[in-house]
């Protein structure tokens, strides 16, 4: 708004660039041999930038560095944090929920977890997609890049973090009681733990261990018992966990 009111300033809006143009910017100052050696990091940079010219320029300098790796330049960390902060409240909440749910983030789970009205969810998803922050992959709504998910999770702390992890745990807990799964149980317990409800995490793992044993899956039950050690706070809880483990091994 400040610049648009000045007659001596010419504003040029650069649209999102396609993959070929993005790759050309990233590799512009790299020789063919270096570009071939760093093909994976270049692919990573093109994917992360998603056609954003500023990101491409910053990542181009990053890829030219002697120690180029999958880390994010400080300038882009700041830009990404500001981009997340500038979102509308509903869009930011859905993005944070996607990051917390991780591999379990589907449209159905997001609806149950947040309980937002359909039109609010649709508007927020449209905003996030236009900003290049989310993608639909294999039926899941996920942060478009792992580094975006990491930046989003940095904004999920304190009371909000505990609440979102608790909502996620409750959602997965209900699914587990209908269809027990060792991997899903562990993820659910991890969310209870993040919500500072260690007893719920331990109770859940105990229940799923019993269900796995009844289904004839002792190996999965024993593995879950090993992971559940971190939730034990009393000698009685340790003893109960070891008893279940011995049953699984036997």
Coordinates of N, CA and C in Angstrom, one line a residue:
X1 N 0.8 -1.2 0.0 CA 0.0 0.0 0.0 C 0.9 1.3 0.0
X2 N 2.0 1.2 0.7 CA 2.9 2.4 0.8 C 3.5 2.7 -0.6
X3 N 3.9 1.6 -1.3 CA 4.5 1.8 -2.6 C 3.5 2.2 -3.7
X4 N 2.3 1.6 -3.6 CA 1.4 1.8 -4.7 C 0.9 3.3 -4.8
X5 N 1.1 4.1 -3.8 CA 0.7 5.5 -3.8 C 1.8 6.4 -4.4
X6 N 2.9 5.8 -4.8 CA 4.1 6.6 -5.3 C 4.1 6.5 -6.8
X7 N 4.3 7.7 -7.5 CA 4.4 7.7 -8.9 C 5.7 7.3 -9.5
X8 N 6.8 7.4 -8.6 CA 8.1 7.1 -9.1 C 8.5 5.6 -8.9
X9 N 7.5 4.8 -8.5 CA 7.8 3.4 -8.2 C 7.0 2.5 -9.2
X10 N 7.6 1.6 -9.8 CA 6.9 0.7 -10.7 C 6.8 -0.7 -10.1
X11 N 5.7 -1.2 -9.8 CA 5.5 -2.5 -9.2 C 5.3 -3.6 -10.2
X12 N 6.1 -4.7 -10.1 CA 6.0 -5.8 -11.0 C 5.7 -7.0 -10.2
X13 N 4.5 -7.6 -10.4 CA 4.1 -8.8 -9.6 C 4.6 -10.1 -10.4
X14 N 5.4 -10.8 -9.7 CA 6.0 -12.0 -10.3 C 5.1 -13.2 -10.0
X15 N 4.6 -13.9 -11.0 CA 3.7 -15.1 -10.7 C 4.6 -16.3 -10.2
X16 N 3.9 -17.2 -9.7 CA 4.6 -18.5 -9.3 C 5.2 -19.1 -10.5
X17 N 6.5 -19.5 -10.4 CA 7.2 -20.1 -11.5 C 7.0 -21.6 -11.6
X18 N 7.1 -22.1 -12.8 CA 6.9 -23.5 -13.1 C 8.2 -24.2 -12.7
X19 N 8.2 -25.6 -12.6 CA 9.3 -26.4 -12.2 C 10.6 -26.2 -13.1
X20 N 10.4 -26.0 -14.4 CA 11.5 -25.8 -15.3 C 12.2 -24.5 -15.0
X21 N 11.5 -23.4 -14.9 CA 12.0 -22.1 -14.6 C 12.7 -22.1 -13.2
X22 N 12.0 -22.8 -12.2 CA 12.5 -22.8 -10.9 C 13.9 -23.5 -10.8
X23 N 14.0 -24.6 -11.6 CA 15.2 -25.4 -11.6 C 16.3 -24.5 -12.3
X24 N 15.9 -23.8 -13.3 CA 16.9 -22.9 -14.0 C 17.5 -21.9 -13.0
X25 N 16.7 -21.3 -12.2 CA 17.2 -20.3 -11.2 C 18.1 -21.0 -10.2
X26 N 17.7 -22.2 -9.7 CA 18.5 -22.9 -8.7 C 19.9 -23.2 -9.2
X27 N 19.9 -23.7 -10.5 CA 21.2 -24.2 -11.1 C 22.0 -23.2 -11.9
X28 N 21.5 -21.9 -11.9 CA 22.1 -20.9 -12.8 C 23.6 -20.7 -12.6
X29 N 24.0 -20.7 -11.4 CA 25.4 -20.5 -11.1 C 26.2 -21.7 -10.7
X30 N 25.6 -22.9 -11.0 CA 26.3 -24.2 -10.7 C 26.7 -24.8 -12.0
X31 N 27.9 -25.3 -12.0 CA 28.5 -26.0 -13.2 C 27.7 -27.3 -13.4
X32 N 27.8 -27.9 -14.6 CA 27.1 -29.2 -14.8 C 27.5 -30.3 -13.9
X33 N 28.8 -30.4 -13.5 CA 29.2 -31.5 -12.6 C 28.7 -31.3 -11.2
X34 N 28.7 -30.0 -10.7 CA 28.2 -29.8 -9.4 C 26.7 -30.0 -9.3
X35 N 26.0 -29.5 -10.4 CA 24.6 -29.7 -10.5 C 24.2 -31.2 -10.4
X36 N 25.0 -32.0 -11.1 CA 24.7 -33.5 -11.1 C 25.0 -34.1 -9.7
X37 N 26.1 -33.6 -9.1 CA 26.4 -34.1 -7.7 C 25.3 -33.7 -6.7
X38 N 24.7 -32.5 -6.9 CA 23.8 -32.0 -5.9 C 22.3 -32.1 -6.5
X39 N 22.1 -33.1 -7.3 CA 20.7 -33.2 -7.9 C 19.6 -33.4 -6.8
X40 N 19.9 -34.2 -5.7 CA 18.9 -34.4 -4.7 C 18.6 -33.1 -4.0
X41 N 19.6 -32.3 -3.6 CA 19.4 -31.1 -2.9 C 18.7 -30.1 -3.8
X42 N 19.0 -30.2 -5.1 CA 18.3 -29.3 -6.1 C 16.8 -29.6 -6.2
X43 N 16.5 -30.9 -6.2 CA 15.1 -31.4 -6.3 C 14.4 -30.9 -5.0
X44 N 15.1 -31.1 -3.8 CA 14.5 -30.6 -2.6 C 14.2 -29.1 -2.6
X45 N 15.1 -28.3 -3.1 CA 14.9 -26.9 -3.2 C 13.8 -26.5 -4.1
X46 N 13.7 -27.1 -5.2 CA 12.6 -26.8 -6.2 C 11.2 -27.2 -5.5
X47 N 11.2 -28.3 -4.9 CA 9.9 -28.7 -4.2 C 9.6 -27.8 -3.1
X48 N 10.5 -27.4 -2.3 CA 10.2 -26.5 -1.1 C 9.8 -25.1 -1.6
X49 N 10.5 -24.6 -2.6 CA 10.2 -23.2 -3.1 C 8.8 -23.1 -3.7
X50 N 8.3 -24.2 -4.3 CA 7.0 -24.2 -4.9 C 6.7 -23.0 -5.8
X51 N 7.8 -22.6 -6.6 CA 7.7 -21.5 -7.5 C 7.8 -20.1 -6.9
X52 N 8.0 -20.0 -5.6 CA 8.1 -18.7 -5.0 C 9.5 -18.1 -5.3
X53 N 9.5 -16.9 -6.0 CA 10.7 -16.3 -6.5 C 11.7 -16.0 -5.4
X54 N 11.2 -15.4 -4.3 CA 12.1 -15.1 -3.2 C 12.8 -16.4 -2.6
X55 N 12.0 -17.4 -2.4 CA 12.5 -18.7 -1.9 C 13.5 -19.3 -2.9
X56 N 13.3 -19.1 -4.2 CA 14.2 -19.7 -5.2 C 15.5 -19.0 -5.2
X57 N 15.5 -17.7 -5.0 CA 16.7 -16.9 -5.0 C 17.5 -17.3 -3.7
X58 N 16.9 -17.4 -2.6 CA 17.6 -17.7 -1.4 C 18.1 -19.2 -1.4
X59 N 17.3 -20.1 -1.9 CA 17.7 -21.5 -2.0 C 18.8 -21.7 -3.1
X60 N 18.8 -20.8 -4.1 CA 19.9 -20.9 -5.1 C 21.3 -20.6 -4.4
X61 N 21.3 -19.5 -3.6 CA 22.5 -19.2 -2.8 C 22.9 -20.3 -1.9
X62 N 21.9 -20.9 -1.3 CA 22.1 -22.0 -0.3 C 22.7 -23.2 -1.0
X63 N 22.2 -23.6 -2.2 CA 22.7 -24.7 -3.0 C 24.1 -24.5 -3.5
X64 N 24.5 -23.3 -3.6 CA 25.9 -23.0 -4.0 C 26.9 -23.1 -2.9
X65 N 26.4 -23.2 -1.7 CA 27.3 -23.3 -0.5 C 28.1 -24.5 -0.5
X66 N 29.3 -24.5 0.2 CA 30.1 -25.7 0.2 C 29.5 -26.8 1.0
X67 N 28.7 -26.5 2.0 CA 28.0 -27.5 2.8 C 26.5 -27.5 2.7
X68 N 26.1 -27.5 1.4 CA 24.6 -27.5 1.2 C 24.0 -28.8 1.7
X69 N 22.9 -28.7 2.5 CA 22.3 -29.8 3.0 C 20.8 -29.6 3.1
X70 N 20.0 -30.4 3.7 CA 18.6 -30.3 3.8 C 18.1 -29.3 4.8
X71 N 19.0 -28.5 5.4 CA 18.6 -27.5 6.4 C 18.0 -26.3 5.7
X72 N 17.3 -25.5 6.4 CA 16.7 -24.3 5.8 C 17.5 -23.1 6.2
X73 N 17.8 -22.2 5.2 CA 18.5 -21.0 5.5 C 17.7 -20.1 6.5
X74 N 18.4 -19.4 7.3 CA 17.8 -18.6 8.4 C 16.8 -17.6 7.8
X75 N 17.1 -17.0 6.6 CA 16.2 -16.0 6.0 C 14.9 -16.7 5.6
X76 N 14.9 -17.9 5.2 CA 13.7 -18.6 4.8 C 12.9 -19.1 6.1
X77 N 13.6 -19.4 7.1 CA 12.9 -19.8 8.4 C 12.1 -18.6 8.8
X78 N 12.7 -17.4 8.8 CA 11.9 -16.2 9.2 C 10.8 -16.0 8.3
X79 N 11.0 -16.1 7.0 CA 9.9 -15.8 6.0 C 8.8 -16.8 6.2
X80 N 9.1 -18.1 6.4 CA 8.1 -19.1 6.5 C 7.3 -18.9 7.8
X81 N 8.0 -18.5 8.9 CA 7.3 -18.3 10.2 C 6.3 -17.1 10.0
X82 N 6.7 -16.1 9.3 CA 5.9 -14.9 9.1 C 4.7 -15.3 8.2
X83 N 4.9 -16.1 7.2 CA 3.9 -16.6 6.3 C 2.8 -17.3 7.1
X84 N 3.2 -18.1 8.0 CA 2.3 -18.9 8.9 C 1.5 -17.9 9.8
X85 N 2.2 -17.0 10.4 CA 1.6 -16.0 11.3 C 0.6 -15.1 10.5
X86 N 0.8 -14.9 9.2 CA -0.1 -14.0 8.5 C -1.4 -14.7 8.1
X87 N -1.5 -16.0 8.3 CA -2.7 -16.7 7.9 C -3.9 -16.3 8.8
X88 N -5.1 -16.5 8.2 CA -6.3 -16.3 9.0 C -6.3 -17.3 10.2
X89 N -7.0 -17.0 11.3 CA -7.0 -18.0 12.4 C -7.5 -19.4 12.1
X90 N -8.5 -19.5 11.3 CA -9.0 -20.9 10.9 C -8.0 -21.6 10.0
X91 N -7.4 -20.9 9.1 CA -6.4 -21.5 8.2 C -5.2 -22.0 9.0
X92 N -4.7 -21.1 9.9 CA -3.6 -21.5 10.8 C -3.9 -22.7 11.7
X93 N -5.1 -22.7 12.2 CA -5.5 -23.8 13.1 C -5.6 -25.1 12.3
X94 N -6.1 -25.1 11.1 CA -6.2 -26.3 10.3 C -4.8 -26.8 9.9
X95 N -3.9 -25.8 9.5 CA -2.5 -26.2 9.2 C -1.8 -26.8 10.4
X96 N -2.0 -26.3 11.6 CA -1.4 -26.8 12.8 C -2.0 -28.2 13.1
X97 N -3.2 -28.4 12.8 CA -3.9 -29.7 13.1 C -3.3 -30.7 12.1
X98 N -3.1 -30.3 10.8 CA -2.5 -31.2 9.8 C -1.1 -31.7 10.3
X99 N -0.3 -30.7 10.8 CA 1.0 -31.0 11.3 C 1.0 -32.0 12.5
X100 N 0.1 -31.7 13.4 CA 0.0 -32.6 14.6 C -0.5 -34.0 14.2
X101 N -1.5 -34.1 13.3 CA -1.9 -35.4 12.9 C -0.9 -36.2 12.1
X102 N -0.1 -35.5 11.4 CA 1.0 -36.1 10.6 C 0.4 -37.0 9.5
X103 N 0.9 -38.3 9.5 CA 0.5 -39.3 8.5 C -1.0 -39.6 8.7
X104 N -1.7 -39.2 9.7 CA -3.1 -39.6 10.0 C -4.0 -38.4 9.6
X105 N -3.4 -37.4 8.9 CA -4.2 -36.2 8.6 C -5.1 -36.5 7.3
X106 N -6.4 -36.7 7.5 CA -7.3 -36.8 6.4 C -8.4 -35.7 6.6
X107 N -9.2 -35.5 5.6 CA -10.3 -34.5 5.7 C -11.3 -34.9 6.8
X108 N -11.6 -36.2 6.8 CA -12.5 -36.7 7.8 C -12.0 -36.5 9.2
X109 N -10.8 -36.8 9.5 CA -10.2 -36.6 10.8 C -10.1 -35.2 11.2
X110 N -9.8 -34.3 10.2 CA -9.7 -32.9 10.5 C -11.1 -32.3 10.9
X111 N -12.2 -32.8 10.2 CA -13.5 -32.4 10.5 C -13.9 -32.8 11.9
X112 N -13.6 -34.0 12.3 CA -13.9 -34.5 13.7 C -13.1 -33.8 14.7
X113 N -11.8 -33.7 14.4 CA -10.9 -33.1 15.4 C -11.2 -31.7 15.8
X114 N -11.6 -30.8 14.8 CA -11.8 -29.4 15.0 C -13.3 -29.0 15.1
X115 N -14.1 -29.8 14.4 CA -15.6 -29.4 14.5 C -15.9 -28.1 13.9
X116 N -15.2 -27.6 12.9 CA -15.5 -26.4 12.2 C -16.6 -26.5 11.3
X117 N -17.3 -25.5 11.0 CA -18.4 -25.5 10.0 C -17.8 -25.8 8.6
X118 N -18.6 -26.4 7.8 CA -18.0 -26.8 6.5 C -17.5 -25.7 5.7
X119 N -18.2 -24.5 5.7 CA -17.8 -23.4 4.8 C -16.5 -22.8 5.4
X120 N -16.3 -22.8 6.7 CA -15.1 -22.3 7.3 C -13.9 -23.2 6.9
X121 N -14.1 -24.5 7.0 CA -13.1 -25.4 6.6 C -12.7 -25.3 5.1
X122 N -13.7 -25.2 4.3 CA -13.4 -25.0 2.8 C -12.7 -23.7 2.5
X123 N -13.0 -22.6 3.2 CA -12.3 -21.4 3.0 C -10.9 -21.4 3.4
X124 N -10.7 -22.1 4.6 CA -9.3 -22.2 5.2 C -8.5 -23.1 4.3
X125 N -9.0 -24.2 3.8 CA -8.3 -25.1 2.9 C -7.9 -24.4 1.6
X126 N -8.8 -23.6 1.1 CA -8.5 -22.9 -0.1 C -7.4 -21.9 0.1
X127 N -7.4 -21.2 1.2 CA -6.3 -20.2 1.6 C -5.0 -20.9 1.7
X128 N -5.0 -22.1 2.4 CA -3.7 -22.8 2.6 C -3.1 -23.4 1.3
X129 N -4.1 -23.8 0.4 CA -3.6 -24.3 -0.9 C -3.0 -23.2 -1.8
X130 N -3.7 -22.1 -1.8 CA -3.2 -20.9 -2.5 C -1.9 -20.4 -2.0
X131 N -1.6 -20.6 -0.7 CA -0.3 -20.2 -0.1 C 0.8 -21.2 -0.3
X132 N 0.4 -22.4 -0.9 CA 1.4 -23.4 -1.2 C 1.8 -24.1 0.1
X133 N 1.0 -24.2 1.1 CA 1.4 -24.8 2.4 C 0.9 -26.2 2.6
X134 N -0.1 -26.6 1.9 CA -0.7 -28.0 2.0 C -0.8 -28.6 0.7
X135 N -0.9 -30.0 0.7 CA -1.1 -30.7 -0.5 C -2.0 -32.0 -0.2
X136 N -2.7 -32.5 -1.1 CA -3.5 -33.7 -1.0 C -2.7 -34.8 -1.6
X137 N -2.3 -35.8 -0.7 CA -1.5 -36.9 -1.2 C -2.0 -38.2 -0.6
X138 N -2.4 -39.1 -1.5 CA -2.9 -40.4 -1.1 C -4.1 -40.3 -0.2
X139 N -4.9 -39.3 -0.4 CA -6.1 -39.2 0.5 C -5.8 -38.4 1.8
X140 N -4.6 -38.0 2.0 CA -4.2 -37.2 3.2 C -4.0 -35.8 2.9
X141 N -4.4 -34.9 3.8 CA -4.1 -33.5 3.7 C -2.9 -33.2 4.5
X142 N -1.8 -32.9 3.9 CA -0.5 -32.8 4.6 C 0.2 -31.5 4.4
X143 N 1.1 -31.1 5.2 CA 1.9 -30.0 5.0 C 2.8 -30.3 3.7
X144 N 2.9 -29.4 2.8 CA 3.4 -29.7 1.5 C 4.9 -30.1 1.5
X145 N 5.6 -29.8 2.6 CA 7.0 -30.2 2.7 C 7.3 -30.4 4.2
X146 N 8.2 -31.3 4.5 CA 8.6 -31.7 5.9 C 9.0 -30.4 6.6
X147 N 9.8 -29.5 6.0 CA 10.3 -28.3 6.6 C 9.2 -27.4 7.0
X148 N 8.1 -27.4 6.2 CA 6.9 -26.6 6.5 C 6.3 -27.1 7.7
X149 N 6.1 -28.5 7.8 CA 5.6 -29.1 9.0 C 6.4 -28.8 10.2
X150 N 7.7 -28.8 10.1 CA 8.5 -28.4 11.3 C 8.3 -27.0 11.7
X151 N 8.2 -26.1 10.8 CA 7.9 -24.7 11.1 C 6.6 -24.5 11.8
X152 N 5.6 -25.3 11.3 CA 4.2 -25.2 11.9 C 4.2 -25.7 13.3
X153 N 4.9 -26.9 13.5 CA 5.0 -27.5 14.8 C 5.7 -26.6 15.8
X154 N 6.6 -25.7 15.4 CA 7.2 -24.7 16.3 C 6.2 -23.7 16.8
X155 N 5.1 -23.5 16.1 CA 4.1 -22.6 16.5 C 3.0 -23.2 17.4
X156 N 3.1 -24.6 17.6 CA 2.2 -25.3 18.4 C 2.8 -25.6 19.7
X157 N 2.6 -24.8 20.7 CA 3.2 -25.1 22.0 C 2.2 -24.6 23.1
X158 N 2.6 -24.8 24.3 CA 1.7 -24.4 25.4 C 0.4 -25.0 25.5
X159 N -0.6 -24.3 25.8 CA -2.0 -24.8 26.0 C -2.6 -25.3 24.6
X160 N -2.3 -24.5 23.6 CA -2.8 -24.9 22.2 C -2.2 -26.3 21.8
X161 N -0.9 -26.5 22.0 CA -0.3 -27.7 21.7 C -0.9 -28.9 22.5
X162 N -1.1 -28.7 23.8 CA -1.7 -29.8 24.6 C -3.1 -30.1 24.1
X163 N -3.8 -29.1 23.8 CA -5.2 -29.3 23.4 C -5.3 -30.0 22.0
X164 N -4.5 -29.6 21.0 CA -4.5 -30.3 19.7 C -4.0 -31.7 19.9
X165 N -3.0 -32.0 20.7 CA -2.6 -33.4 20.9 C -3.6 -34.2 21.6
X166 N -4.3 -33.6 22.5 CA -5.4 -34.3 23.2 C -6.5 -34.6 22.3
X167 N -6.9 -33.7 21.4 CA -8.0 -33.9 20.4 C -7.6 -35.0 19.5
X168 N -6.3 -35.0 19.0 CA -5.8 -36.0 18.1 C -5.8 -37.4 18.8
X169 N -5.4 -37.4 20.1 CA -5.4 -38.7 20.8 C -6.8 -39.3 21.0
X170 N -7.8 -38.4 21.3 CA -9.1 -38.9 21.5 C -9.7 -39.5 20.2
X171 N -9.4 -38.8 19.1 CA -9.8 -39.3 17.8 C -9.3 -40.6 17.4
X172 N -7.9 -40.8 17.6 CA -7.3 -42.1 17.3 C -7.7 -43.2 18.3
X173 N -7.9 -42.8 19.5 CA -8.4 -43.7 20.5 C -9.7 -44.4 20.2
X174 N -10.6 -43.6 19.7 CA -11.9 -44.1 19.2 C -11.7 -45.1 18.1
X175 N -10.8 -44.8 17.2 CA -10.6 -45.7 16.0 C -10.0 -47.0 16.5
X176 N -9.1 -46.9 17.4 CA -8.4 -48.1 17.9 C -9.3 -49.1 18.6
X177 N -10.3 -48.6 19.3 CA -11.2 -49.5 19.9 C -12.0 -50.3 18.9
X178 N -12.2 -49.7 17.7 CA -12.9 -50.5 16.7 C -12.0 -51.4 15.9
X179 N -10.7 -50.9 15.7 CA -9.8 -51.7 14.9 C -8.4 -51.6 15.5
X180 N -8.0 -52.4 16.4 CA -6.7 -52.3 17.1 C -5.5 -52.4 16.1
X181 N -4.5 -51.6 16.3 CA -3.3 -51.6 15.4 C -2.1 -51.1 16.3
X182 N -1.0 -51.9 16.3 CA 0.1 -51.5 17.1 C 0.7 -50.2 16.8
X183 N 0.8 -49.9 15.5 CA 1.4 -48.6 15.0 C 0.5 -47.5 15.3
X184 N -0.8 -47.6 15.1 CA -1.7 -46.6 15.4 C -1.8 -46.4 16.9
X185 N -1.7 -47.4 17.7 CA -1.8 -47.3 19.2 C -0.6 -46.5 19.7
X186 N 0.6 -46.8 19.1 CA 1.8 -46.1 19.5 C 1.7 -44.6 19.2
X187 N 1.1 -44.3 18.0 CA 1.0 -42.9 17.7 C 0.0 -42.2 18.6
X188 N -1.1 -42.9 18.9 CA -2.1 -42.4 19.8 C -1.5 -42.1 21.2
X189 N -0.8 -43.1 21.7 CA -0.1 -42.9 23.0 C 0.8 -41.7 23.0
X190 N 1.5 -41.6 21.9 CA 2.5 -40.4 21.8 C 1.7 -39.1 21.9
X191 N 0.5 -39.0 21.4 CA -0.3 -37.8 21.5 C -0.8 -37.6 22.9
X192 N -1.2 -38.7 23.6 CA -1.5 -38.6 25.0 C -0.4 -38.0 25.8
X193 N 0.8 -38.5 25.5 CA 2.0 -38.1 26.2 C 2.3 -36.6 26.0
X194 N 2.1 -36.2 24.7 CA 2.4 -34.8 24.4 C 1.3 -33.9 25.1
X195 N 0.2 -34.5 25.4 CA -0.9 -33.7 26.1 C -0.7 -33.8 27.6
X196 N 0.4 -34.4 28.0 CA 0.7 -34.5 29.5 C -0.3 -35.4 30.2
X197 N -0.8 -36.4 29.5 CA -1.7 -37.4 30.1 C -1.1 -38.8 30.0
X198 N 0.0 -39.0 30.8 CA 0.8 -40.2 30.7 C 0.0 -41.4 31.2
X199 N -0.9 -41.2 32.1 CA -1.7 -42.4 32.6 C -2.6 -42.9 31.5
X200 N -3.2 -41.9 30.7 CA -4.1 -42.3 29.6 C -3.2 -43.1 28.5
X201 N -2.0 -42.6 28.3 CA -1.1 -43.3 27.3 C -0.8 -44.7 27.8
X202 N -0.6 -44.9 29.1 CA -0.3 -46.2 29.6 C -1.5 -47.1 29.5
X203 N -2.6 -46.6 29.9 CA -3.9 -47.4 29.9 C -4.2 -47.8 28.5
X204 N -4.0 -46.9 27.5 CA -4.3 -47.3 26.1 C -3.4 -48.4 25.6
X205 N -2.1 -48.3 25.9 CA -1.2 -49.3 25.4 C -1.5 -50.6 26.1
X206 N -1.9 -50.6 27.3 CA -2.2 -51.9 28.0 C -3.4 -52.5 27.3
X207 N -4.4 -51.7 27.0 CA -5.6 -52.2 26.4 C -5.3 -52.8 25.0
X208 N -4.5 -52.1 24.2 CA -4.2 -52.6 22.9 C -3.3 -53.8 23.0
X209 N -2.4 -53.9 23.9 CA -1.6 -55.1 24.1 C -2.5 -56.3 24.3
X210 N -3.5 -56.2 25.2 CA -4.5 -57.2 25.5 C -5.2 -57.6 24.2
X211 N -5.6 -56.6 23.4 CA -6.4 -56.9 22.2 C -5.5 -57.6 21.1
X212 N -4.2 -57.2 21.1 CA -3.3 -57.8 20.1 C -3.0 -59.3 20.5
X213 N -2.9 -59.5 21.8 CA -2.7 -60.9 22.3 C -3.9 -61.8 22.0
X214 N -5.1 -61.2 22.1 CA -6.3 -62.0 21.8 C -6.5 -62.3 20.4
X215 N -5.8 -61.4 19.5 CA -5.9 -61.6 18.1 C -4.7 -62.5 17.6
X216 N -3.9 -63.0 18.5 CA -2.8 -63.9 18.1 C -1.6 -63.1 17.5
X217 N -1.4 -61.9 18.0 CA -0.2 -61.1 17.5 C 0.7 -60.8 18.7
X218 N 1.4 -61.8 19.2 CA 2.2 -61.6 20.4 C 3.5 -60.7 20.1
X219 N 4.0 -60.8 18.9 CA 5.2 -60.0 18.6 C 4.9 -58.5 18.7
X220 N 3.8 -58.1 18.1 CA 3.4 -56.7 18.1 C 3.1 -56.3 19.5
X221 N 2.5 -57.2 20.3 CA 2.1 -56.8 21.7 C 3.4 -56.6 22.5
X222 N 4.4 -57.4 22.3 CA 5.7 -57.3 23.0 C 6.4 -56.0 22.7
X223 N 6.4 -55.7 21.4 CA 7.0 -54.4 20.9 C 6.3 -53.2 21.6
X224 N 5.0 -53.2 21.7 CA 4.3 -52.1 22.3 C 4.6 -52.0 23.8
X225 N 4.8 -53.2 24.4 CA 5.1 -53.2 25.9 C 6.5 -52.5 26.1
X226 N 7.4 -52.8 25.2 CA 8.7 -52.1 25.3 C 8.6 -50.6 25.2
X227 N 7.8 -50.2 24.2 CA 7.7 -48.7 24.0 C 6.9 -48.1 25.2
X228 N 6.1 -48.8 25.8 CA 5.2 -48.2 26.9 C 6.0 -47.9 28.2
X229 N 7.3 -48.4 28.2 CA 8.1 -48.2 29.5 C 8.2 -46.7 29.8
X230 N 8.2 -45.8 28.9 CA 8.4 -44.4 29.1 C 7.2 -43.8 29.8
X231 N 6.0 -44.5 29.8 CA 4.8 -43.9 30.4 C 4.7 -44.4 31.9
X232 N 5.5 -45.3 32.3 CA 5.3 -45.9 33.7 C 5.9 -44.9 34.7
X233 N 5.2 -44.6 35.7 CA 5.6 -43.7 36.8 C 5.8 -44.4 38.1
X234 N 5.1 -45.5 38.4 CA 5.1 -46.2 39.7 C 5.5 -47.6 39.5
X235 N 6.0 -48.2 40.6 CA 6.4 -49.6 40.6 C 5.3 -50.5 40.1
X236 N 4.0 -50.2 40.5 CA 2.9 -51.0 40.1 C 2.7 -51.0 38.6
X237 N 2.9 -49.8 38.0 CA 2.7 -49.7 36.5 C 3.8 -50.4 35.8
X238 N 5.1 -50.4 36.3 CA 6.1 -51.2 35.7 C 5.9 -52.7 35.8
X239 N 5.3 -53.1 37.0 CA 5.0 -54.5 37.2 C 4.0 -55.0 36.2
X240 N 2.9 -54.2 36.0 CA 1.8 -54.5 35.1 C 2.3 -54.6 33.7
X241 N 3.2 -53.7 33.3 CA 3.8 -53.7 31.9 C 4.6 -55.0 31.7
X242 N 5.4 -55.3 32.7 CA 6.3 -56.5 32.6 C 5.5 -57.8 32.5
X243 N 4.4 -57.8 33.3 CA 3.5 -59.0 33.2 C 2.9 -59.2 31.9
X244 N 2.5 -58.1 31.3 CA 1.9 -58.2 29.9 C 3.0 -58.6 28.9
X245 N 4.2 -58.1 29.1 CA 5.3 -58.5 28.2 C 5.7 -60.0 28.3
X246 N 5.7 -60.5 29.5 CA 6.0 -61.9 29.7 C 4.9 -62.8 29.1
X247 N 3.7 -62.3 29.2 CA 2.6 -63.1 28.5 C 2.8 -63.1 27.0
X248 N 3.2 -61.9 26.4 CA 3.4 -61.9 25.0 C 4.6 -62.8 24.6
X249 N 5.7 -62.8 25.3 CA 6.8 -63.6 25.0 C 6.5 -65.1 25.1
X250 N 5.7 -65.4 26.1 CA 5.3 -66.8 26.4 C 4.4 -67.3 25.3

